[in-house]
Amino acid sequence: MAQNQSPMLVDMVGQVVVVDLASTYVCLGTLAGCDELFLELRDADLHDFRDGSATREVYVYESATLGIRRNRDRLLLRLADVVAVSRLEDVATS
């Protein structure tokens, strides 16, 4: 674990997560690792909301109920761009 890395984030490694970004993007996938600069996700879906009409909440809900639309084998996300990280199983589906 990197010196400045949150233990709470490290506890999510190996789990499927939703990463909300400050931009028009959201990312879903398996958190493979992290350091003080990046999150590494595997089997990930990087989605730009400019490419469709669904809101962030609807897109994440559909992914939680229907499955992740994988479009990346490996993805690095800058922590500076991250607004929130949650486990996909914590997304309210009812």
mmCIF file of C-alpha atoms in Angstrom, residues 18-28 45-65 69 77 81-86 88 91-92:
data_model
loop_
_atom_site.group_PDB
_atom_site.id
_atom_site.type_symbol
_atom_site.label_atom_id
_atom_site.label_comp_id
_atom_site.label_asym_id
_atom_site.label_seq_id
_atom_site.Cartn_x
_atom_site.Cartn_y
_atom_site.Cartn_z
ATOM 1 C CA VAL A 18 -18.497 2.440 -9.500
ATOM 2 C CA VAL A 19 -16.147 5.392 -9.914
ATOM 3 C CA ASP A 20 -17.866 8.738 -10.412
ATOM 4 C CA LEU A 21 -15.628 11.273 -12.094
ATOM 5 C CA ALA A 22 -15.813 15.071 -12.046
ATOM 6 C CA SER A 23 -16.223 15.021 -15.821
ATOM 7 C CA THR A 24 -19.020 13.527 -17.940
ATOM 8 C CA TYR A 25 -17.595 10.035 -17.363
ATOM 9 C CA VAL A 26 -18.378 7.176 -14.990
ATOM 10 C CA CYS A 27 -16.381 3.972 -14.745
ATOM 11 C CA LEU A 28 -17.473 0.551 -13.532
ATOM 12 C CA ASP A 45 -16.792 0.087 -18.615
ATOM 13 C CA LEU A 46 -15.751 3.699 -19.186
ATOM 14 C CA HIS A 47 -18.919 5.554 -20.141
ATOM 15 C CA ASP A 48 -19.248 9.132 -21.421
ATOM 16 C CA PHE A 49 -22.731 10.534 -20.833
ATOM 17 C CA ARG A 50 -22.433 12.733 -23.929
ATOM 18 C CA ASP A 51 -22.816 9.502 -25.957
ATOM 19 C CA GLY A 52 -26.371 8.764 -24.791
ATOM 20 C CA SER A 53 -29.474 10.078 -23.100
ATOM 21 C CA ALA A 54 -29.291 8.173 -19.797
ATOM 22 C CA THR A 55 -28.468 10.070 -16.625
ATOM 23 C CA ARG A 56 -25.599 8.934 -14.421
ATOM 24 C CA GLU A 57 -28.040 7.404 -11.922
ATOM 25 C CA VAL A 58 -30.003 5.502 -14.587
ATOM 26 C CA TYR A 59 -26.840 4.195 -16.272
ATOM 27 C CA VAL A 60 -25.359 2.933 -12.981
ATOM 28 C CA TYR A 61 -28.700 1.406 -11.930
ATOM 29 C CA GLU A 62 -28.973 -0.436 -15.268
ATOM 30 C CA SER A 63 -25.416 -1.683 -14.895
ATOM 31 C CA ALA A 64 -26.180 -2.958 -11.392
ATOM 32 C CA THR A 65 -29.280 -4.811 -12.570
ATOM 33 C CA ARG A 69 -20.966 -3.231 -20.449
ATOM 34 C CA LEU A 77 -8.029 6.541 -13.560
ATOM 35 C CA ASP A 81 -10.529 13.275 -11.195
ATOM 36 C CA VAL A 82 -12.466 10.981 -8.841
ATOM 37 C CA VAL A 83 -15.512 12.313 -7.005
ATOM 38 C CA ALA A 84 -16.705 9.052 -5.424
ATOM 39 C CA VAL A 85 -15.999 5.316 -5.305
ATOM 40 C CA SER A 86 -18.611 2.796 -4.214
ATOM 41 C CA LEU A 88 -21.550 -1.815 -7.297
ATOM 42 C CA VAL A 91 -26.107 0.679 -5.563
ATOM 43 C CA ALA A 92 -29.782 0.784 -4.605
#
